[in-house]
Tab-separated table of C-alpha atoms and ligand atoms in Angstrom:
chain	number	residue	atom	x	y	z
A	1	UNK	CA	0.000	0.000	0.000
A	2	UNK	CA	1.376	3.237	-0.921
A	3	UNK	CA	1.599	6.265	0.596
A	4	UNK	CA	-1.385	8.508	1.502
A	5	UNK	CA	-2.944	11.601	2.587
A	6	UNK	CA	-7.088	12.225	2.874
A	7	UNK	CA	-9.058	14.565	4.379
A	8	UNK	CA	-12.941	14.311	5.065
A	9	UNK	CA	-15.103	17.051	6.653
A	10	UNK	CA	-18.448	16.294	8.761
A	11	UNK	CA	-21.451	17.553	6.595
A	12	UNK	CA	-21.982	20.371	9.368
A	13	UNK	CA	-18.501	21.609	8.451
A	14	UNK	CA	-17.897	21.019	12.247
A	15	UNK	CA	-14.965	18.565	12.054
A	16	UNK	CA	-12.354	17.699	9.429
A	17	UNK	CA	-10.045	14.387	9.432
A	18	UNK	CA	-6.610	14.321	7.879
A	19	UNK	CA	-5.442	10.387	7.903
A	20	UNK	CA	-1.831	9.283	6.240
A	21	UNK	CA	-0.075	6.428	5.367
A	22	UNK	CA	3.287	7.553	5.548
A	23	UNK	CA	5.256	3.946	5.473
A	24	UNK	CA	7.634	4.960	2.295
A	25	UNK	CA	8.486	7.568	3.700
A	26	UNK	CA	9.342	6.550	7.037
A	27	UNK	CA	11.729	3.684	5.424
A	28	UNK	CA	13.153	6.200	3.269
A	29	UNK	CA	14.031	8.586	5.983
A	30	UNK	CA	15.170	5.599	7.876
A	31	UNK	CA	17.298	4.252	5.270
A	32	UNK	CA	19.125	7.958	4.977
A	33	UNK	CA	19.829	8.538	8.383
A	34	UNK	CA	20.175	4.849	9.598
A	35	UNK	CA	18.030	4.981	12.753
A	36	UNK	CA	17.862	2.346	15.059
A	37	UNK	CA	14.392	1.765	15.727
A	38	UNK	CA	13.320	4.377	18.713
A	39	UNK	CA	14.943	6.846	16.481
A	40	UNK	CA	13.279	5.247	13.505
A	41	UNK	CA	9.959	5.693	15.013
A	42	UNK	CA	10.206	9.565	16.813
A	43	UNK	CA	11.475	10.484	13.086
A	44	UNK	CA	8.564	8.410	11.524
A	45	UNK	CA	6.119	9.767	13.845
A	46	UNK	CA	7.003	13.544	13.358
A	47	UNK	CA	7.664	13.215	9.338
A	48	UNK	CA	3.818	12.146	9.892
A	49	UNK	CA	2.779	14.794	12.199
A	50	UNK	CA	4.685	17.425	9.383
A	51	UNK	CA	2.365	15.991	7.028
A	52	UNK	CA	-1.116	16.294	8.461
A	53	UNK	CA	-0.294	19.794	9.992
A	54	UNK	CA	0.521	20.360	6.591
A	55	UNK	CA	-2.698	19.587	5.424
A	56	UNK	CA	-4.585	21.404	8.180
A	57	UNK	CA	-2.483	24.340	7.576
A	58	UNK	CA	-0.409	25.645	4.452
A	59	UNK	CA	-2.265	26.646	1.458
A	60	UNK	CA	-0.049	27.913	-1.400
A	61	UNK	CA	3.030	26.577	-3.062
A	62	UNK	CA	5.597	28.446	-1.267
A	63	UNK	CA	4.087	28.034	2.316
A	64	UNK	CA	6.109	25.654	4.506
A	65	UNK	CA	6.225	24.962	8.479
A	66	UNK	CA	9.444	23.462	10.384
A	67	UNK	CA	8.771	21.349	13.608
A	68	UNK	CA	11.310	21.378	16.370
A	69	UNK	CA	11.525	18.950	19.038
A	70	UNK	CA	13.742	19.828	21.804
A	71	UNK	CA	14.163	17.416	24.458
A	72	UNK	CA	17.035	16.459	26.745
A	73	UNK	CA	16.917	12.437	26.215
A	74	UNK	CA	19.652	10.797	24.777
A	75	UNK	CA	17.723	10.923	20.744
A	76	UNK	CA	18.687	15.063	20.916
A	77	UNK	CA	16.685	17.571	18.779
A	78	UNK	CA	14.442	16.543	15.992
A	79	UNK	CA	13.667	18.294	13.090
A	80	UNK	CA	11.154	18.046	10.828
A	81	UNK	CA	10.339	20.023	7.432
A	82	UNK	CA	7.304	20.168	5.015
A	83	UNK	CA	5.596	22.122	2.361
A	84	UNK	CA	2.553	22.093	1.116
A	85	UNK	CA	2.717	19.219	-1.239
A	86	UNK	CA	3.596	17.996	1.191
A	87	UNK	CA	7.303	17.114	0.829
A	88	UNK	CA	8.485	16.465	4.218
A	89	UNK	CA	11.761	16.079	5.492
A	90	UNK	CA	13.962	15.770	8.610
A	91	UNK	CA	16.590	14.329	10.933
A	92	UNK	CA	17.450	13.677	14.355
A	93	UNK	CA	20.307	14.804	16.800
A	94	UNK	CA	21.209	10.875	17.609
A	95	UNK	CA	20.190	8.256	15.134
A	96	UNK	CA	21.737	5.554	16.486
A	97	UNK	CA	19.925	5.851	20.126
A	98	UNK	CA	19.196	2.346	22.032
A	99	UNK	CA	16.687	1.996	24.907
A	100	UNK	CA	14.566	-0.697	26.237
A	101	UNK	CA	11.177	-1.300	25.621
A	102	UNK	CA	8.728	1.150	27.743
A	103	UNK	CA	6.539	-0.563	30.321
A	104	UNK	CA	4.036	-0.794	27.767
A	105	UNK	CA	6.270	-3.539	25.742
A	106	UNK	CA	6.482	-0.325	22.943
A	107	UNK	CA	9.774	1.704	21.733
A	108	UNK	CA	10.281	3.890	24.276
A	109	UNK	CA	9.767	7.442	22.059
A	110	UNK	CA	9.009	9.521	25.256
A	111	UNK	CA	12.291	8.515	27.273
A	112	UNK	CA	14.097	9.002	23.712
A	113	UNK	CA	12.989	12.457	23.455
A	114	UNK	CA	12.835	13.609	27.158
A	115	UNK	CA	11.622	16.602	28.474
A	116	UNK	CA	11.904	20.194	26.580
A	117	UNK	CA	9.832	21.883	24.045
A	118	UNK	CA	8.051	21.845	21.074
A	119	UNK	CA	8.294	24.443	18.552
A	120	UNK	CA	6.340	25.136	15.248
A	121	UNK	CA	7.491	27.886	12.678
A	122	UNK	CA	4.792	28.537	9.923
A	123	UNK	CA	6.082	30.498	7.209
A	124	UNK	CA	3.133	31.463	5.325
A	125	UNK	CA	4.504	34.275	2.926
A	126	UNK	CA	4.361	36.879	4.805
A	127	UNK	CA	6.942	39.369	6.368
A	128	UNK	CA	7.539	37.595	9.346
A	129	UNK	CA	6.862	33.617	10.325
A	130	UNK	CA	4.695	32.321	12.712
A	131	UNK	CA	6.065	30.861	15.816
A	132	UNK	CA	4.663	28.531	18.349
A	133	UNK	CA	6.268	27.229	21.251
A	134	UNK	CA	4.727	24.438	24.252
A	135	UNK	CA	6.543	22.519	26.762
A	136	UNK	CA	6.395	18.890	25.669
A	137	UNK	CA	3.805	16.952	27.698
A	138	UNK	CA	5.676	13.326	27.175
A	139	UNK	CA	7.745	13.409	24.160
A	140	UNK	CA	5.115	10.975	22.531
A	141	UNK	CA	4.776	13.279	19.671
A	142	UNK	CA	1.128	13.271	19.620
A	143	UNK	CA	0.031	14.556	22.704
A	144	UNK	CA	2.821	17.055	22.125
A	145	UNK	CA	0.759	18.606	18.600
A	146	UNK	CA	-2.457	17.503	20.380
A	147	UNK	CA	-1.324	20.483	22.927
A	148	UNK	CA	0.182	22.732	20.407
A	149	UNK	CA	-2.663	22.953	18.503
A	150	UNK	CA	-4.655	23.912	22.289
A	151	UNK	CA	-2.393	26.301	23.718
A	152	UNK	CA	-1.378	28.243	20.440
A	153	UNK	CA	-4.153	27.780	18.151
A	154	UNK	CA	-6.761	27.357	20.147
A	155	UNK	CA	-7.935	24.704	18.018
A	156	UNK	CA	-9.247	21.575	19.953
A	157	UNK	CA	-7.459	18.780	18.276
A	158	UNK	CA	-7.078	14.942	18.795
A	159	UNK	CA	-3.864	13.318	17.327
A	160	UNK	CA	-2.586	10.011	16.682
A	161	UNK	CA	0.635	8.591	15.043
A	162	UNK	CA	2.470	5.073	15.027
A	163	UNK	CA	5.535	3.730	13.533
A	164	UNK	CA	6.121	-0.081	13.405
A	165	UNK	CA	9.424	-1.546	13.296
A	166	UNK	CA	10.762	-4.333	11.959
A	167	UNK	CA	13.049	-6.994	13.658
A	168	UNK	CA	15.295	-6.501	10.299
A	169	UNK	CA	14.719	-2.490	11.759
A	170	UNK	CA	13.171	-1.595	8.171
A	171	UNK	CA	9.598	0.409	8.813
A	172	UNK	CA	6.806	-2.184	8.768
A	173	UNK	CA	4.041	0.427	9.107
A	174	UNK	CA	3.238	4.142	9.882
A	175	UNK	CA	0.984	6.499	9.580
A	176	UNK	CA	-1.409	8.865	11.698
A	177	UNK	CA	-4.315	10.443	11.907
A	178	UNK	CA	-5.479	14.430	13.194
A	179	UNK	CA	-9.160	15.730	14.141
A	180	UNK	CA	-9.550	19.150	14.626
A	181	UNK	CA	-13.145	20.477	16.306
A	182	UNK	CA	-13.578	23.607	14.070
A	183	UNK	CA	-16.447	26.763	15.169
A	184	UNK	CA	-19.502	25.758	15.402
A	185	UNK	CA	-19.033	22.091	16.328
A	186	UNK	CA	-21.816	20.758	18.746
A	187	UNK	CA	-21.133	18.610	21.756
A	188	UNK	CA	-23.257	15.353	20.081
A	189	UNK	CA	-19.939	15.615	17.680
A	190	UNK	CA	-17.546	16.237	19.945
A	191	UNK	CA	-18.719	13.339	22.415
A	192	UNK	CA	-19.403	11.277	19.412
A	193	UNK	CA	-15.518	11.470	17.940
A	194	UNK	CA	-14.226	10.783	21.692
A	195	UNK	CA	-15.993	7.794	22.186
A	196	UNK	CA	-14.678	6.616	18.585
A	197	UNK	CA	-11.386	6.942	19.571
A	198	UNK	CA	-11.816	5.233	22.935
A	199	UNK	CA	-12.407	2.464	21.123
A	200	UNK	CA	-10.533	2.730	18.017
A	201	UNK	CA	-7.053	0.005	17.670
A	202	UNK	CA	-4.051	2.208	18.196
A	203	UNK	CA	-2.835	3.907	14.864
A	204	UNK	CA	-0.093	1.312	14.766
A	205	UNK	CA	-2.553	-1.836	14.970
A	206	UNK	CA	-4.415	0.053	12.399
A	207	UNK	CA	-1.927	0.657	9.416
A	208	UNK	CA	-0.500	-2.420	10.510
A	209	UNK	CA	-3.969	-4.243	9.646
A	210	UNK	CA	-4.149	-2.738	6.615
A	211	UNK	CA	-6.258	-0.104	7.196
A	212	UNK	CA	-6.433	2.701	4.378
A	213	UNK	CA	-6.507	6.435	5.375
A	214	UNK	CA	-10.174	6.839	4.203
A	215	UNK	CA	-11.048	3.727	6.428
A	216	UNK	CA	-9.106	5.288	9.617
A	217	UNK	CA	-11.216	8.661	8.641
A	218	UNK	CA	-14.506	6.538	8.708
A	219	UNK	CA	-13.470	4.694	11.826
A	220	UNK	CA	-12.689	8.174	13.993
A	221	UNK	CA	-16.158	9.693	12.526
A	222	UNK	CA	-18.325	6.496	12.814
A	223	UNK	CA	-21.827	7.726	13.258
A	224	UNK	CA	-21.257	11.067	11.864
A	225	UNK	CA	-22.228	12.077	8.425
A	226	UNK	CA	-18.891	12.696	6.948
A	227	UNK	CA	-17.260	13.738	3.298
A	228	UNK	CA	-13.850	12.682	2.299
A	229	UNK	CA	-12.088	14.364	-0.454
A	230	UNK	CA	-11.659	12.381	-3.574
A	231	UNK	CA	-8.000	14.113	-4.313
A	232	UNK	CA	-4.531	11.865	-4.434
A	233	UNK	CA	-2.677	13.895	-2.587
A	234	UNK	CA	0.843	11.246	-2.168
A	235	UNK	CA	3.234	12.736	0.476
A	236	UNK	CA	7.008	12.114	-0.193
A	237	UNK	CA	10.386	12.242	1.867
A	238	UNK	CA	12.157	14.789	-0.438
A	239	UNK	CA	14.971	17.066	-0.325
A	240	UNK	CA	15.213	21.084	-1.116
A	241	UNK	CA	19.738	20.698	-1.437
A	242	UNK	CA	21.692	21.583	-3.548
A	243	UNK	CA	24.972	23.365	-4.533
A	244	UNK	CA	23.951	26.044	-4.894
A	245	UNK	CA	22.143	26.314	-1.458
A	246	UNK	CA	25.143	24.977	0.047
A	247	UNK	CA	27.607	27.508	-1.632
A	248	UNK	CA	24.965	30.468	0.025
A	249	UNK	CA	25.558	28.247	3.712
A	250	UNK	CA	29.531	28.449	3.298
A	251	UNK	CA	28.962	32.461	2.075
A	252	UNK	CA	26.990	32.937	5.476
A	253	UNK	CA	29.322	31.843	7.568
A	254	UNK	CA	31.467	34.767	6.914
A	255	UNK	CA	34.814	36.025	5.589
A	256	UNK	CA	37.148	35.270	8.747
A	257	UNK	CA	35.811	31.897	8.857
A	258	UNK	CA	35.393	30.506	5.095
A	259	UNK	CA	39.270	31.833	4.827
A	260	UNK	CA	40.134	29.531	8.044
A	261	UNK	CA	38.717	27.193	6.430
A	262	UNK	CA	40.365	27.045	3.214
A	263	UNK	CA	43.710	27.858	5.576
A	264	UNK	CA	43.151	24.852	7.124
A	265	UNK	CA	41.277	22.087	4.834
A	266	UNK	CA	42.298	23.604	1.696
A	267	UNK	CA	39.074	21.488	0.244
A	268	UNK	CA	35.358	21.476	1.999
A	269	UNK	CA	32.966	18.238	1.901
A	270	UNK	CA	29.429	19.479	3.088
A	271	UNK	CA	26.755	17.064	3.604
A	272	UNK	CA	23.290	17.953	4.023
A	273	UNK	CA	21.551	16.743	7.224
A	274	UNK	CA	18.492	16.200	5.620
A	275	UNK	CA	19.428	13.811	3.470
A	276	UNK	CA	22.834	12.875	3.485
A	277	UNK	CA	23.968	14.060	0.197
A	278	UNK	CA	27.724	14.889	-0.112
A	279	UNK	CA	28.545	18.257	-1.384
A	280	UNK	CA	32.247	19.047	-2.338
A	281	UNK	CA	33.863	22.022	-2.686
A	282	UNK	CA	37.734	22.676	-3.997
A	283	UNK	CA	40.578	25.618	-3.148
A	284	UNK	CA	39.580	27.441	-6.420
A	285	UNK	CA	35.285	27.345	-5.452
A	286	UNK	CA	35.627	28.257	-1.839
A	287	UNK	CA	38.149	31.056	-2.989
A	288	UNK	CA	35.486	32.340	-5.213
A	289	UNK	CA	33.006	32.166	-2.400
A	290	UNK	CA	35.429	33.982	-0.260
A	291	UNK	CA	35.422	36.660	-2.893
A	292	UNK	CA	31.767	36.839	-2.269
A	293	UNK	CA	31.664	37.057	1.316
A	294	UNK	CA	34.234	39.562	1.158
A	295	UNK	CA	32.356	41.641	-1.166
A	296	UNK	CA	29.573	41.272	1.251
A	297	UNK	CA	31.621	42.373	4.183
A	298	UNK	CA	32.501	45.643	2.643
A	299	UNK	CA	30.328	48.868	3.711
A	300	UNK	CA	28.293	50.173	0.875
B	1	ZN	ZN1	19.519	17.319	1.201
């Protein structure tokens, strides 16, 4: 089964799904930054989580948000990128991070991640982006957007992500789901979708059972007369790189240090974090660069 994004709204316009199946590109970002599996699945989980906030909130071509997940477990920081395609990318401080199970026999994502916070940047075209920031409530991921969304968007919102991992460590499954309670939702609703996901499978059991994003939609708004979008919208681990981007990077870090640099190494290799790619850069390029920052240092 491919990868996936759907949305459905209730008929009132009072709640809207977004459901993904995200395992290709889980595996993929796995297979570029060679997680071990807790790593594997907070990575998984927030590539997810950058792709249904996507949905719920860029519009045009050129918007994109950044997620940042600060915590002070062993995993480190992780970052994840999307646009509105959505494209989503993303890494983690420590892939290779090993911890036992949790006491609920599952990889251990909240001890991974530890305590911190989590920010969101939206950067919607206009002068300046916006910026959200919430103490993480356990590292989980979900519960960590689930509060986002109520502290600094006021928007009531139930999340739910799972990554499944493989004894070979390859991504078995993963995928998510987001409701969002929009204005003029009425308490039948409301009630309605909670009791649904009291006893819904866990998104994990659900992608893992071969559950399609429409049927996860249909299962979280049982009883509710609900629409689902007919587009094929197929979200993809993809990278924005290149040399060019990387030759601005080595400009920005300035004249004094570019011409350590070249003092030093003679010869740069840059390789993106993102997604591993291997830039290189020779005495005669980075002297040309160093033109350019020096140009750029000069007063006008
Ligand atoms: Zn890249």
């Amino acid at each position: 089964m491919g990868d996936i994004l759907k949305r459905g709204t209730s008929a009132d316009g009072g709640v809207r799904i977004f459901a993904a199946v995200t395992t290709e590109l889980a595996e993929k970002a796995r297979k570029i930054h060679d997680t071990f599996p807790v790593a594997t699945a907070a990575l998984g989980r927030t590539l997810t989580a950058g792709v249904l906030m996507s949905a719920a909130g860029l519009k045009t071509e050129t918007d994109s948000l950044t997620i940042q997940i600060k915590g002070d477990g062993p995993l480190g920081s992780i970052i994840v990128c999307a646009d509105s395609k959505p494209n989503v990318r993303g890494y983690v401080g420590n892939p290779f991070v090993d911890l036992p199970l949790n006491a609920a026999g599952k990889l251990d994502v909240g001890g991974a991640v530890g305590r911190g916070s989590l920010s969101i940047v939206r950067d919607l075209g206009l002068k300046e982006p916006y910026i959200g920031q919430v103490p993480l409530v356990s590292g989980e991921i979900a519960e960590d957007i689930t509060m986002y969304y109520a502290k600094s968007e006021q928007i009531p919102t139930a999340v739910g992500l799972g990554v499944l991992v493989d004894r070979d460590y390859s991504v078995l499954s993963s995928g998510g789901f987001m409701v969002q309670m929009m204005p003029g939702s009425t308490d039948e609703t409301a009630q309605l979708i909670e009791k649904n996901l009291k006893n819904a499978d866990s998104v994990t059991s659900m992608i893992a059972g071969g559950m399609t994003a429409e049927e996860i939609i249909f299962a979280v708004a049982e009883g509710i007369d609900f629409f689902i979008e007919n587009s094929e919208v197929v979200p993809e681990y993809k990278c924005t790189c290149s040399k060019e981007r990387m030759e601005k990077a080595l400009i920005s870090i300035g004249y004094d240090e570019l011409s350590r640099l070249i003092e030093e190494q003679g010869e740069a290799e840059l390789s993106c974090q993102f997604c591993e790619n291997k830039y290189n850069f020779s005495k005669n390029e980075l002297e040309e660069l160093l033109r350019q920052a020096s140009d750029r240092k000069k007063p006008r």
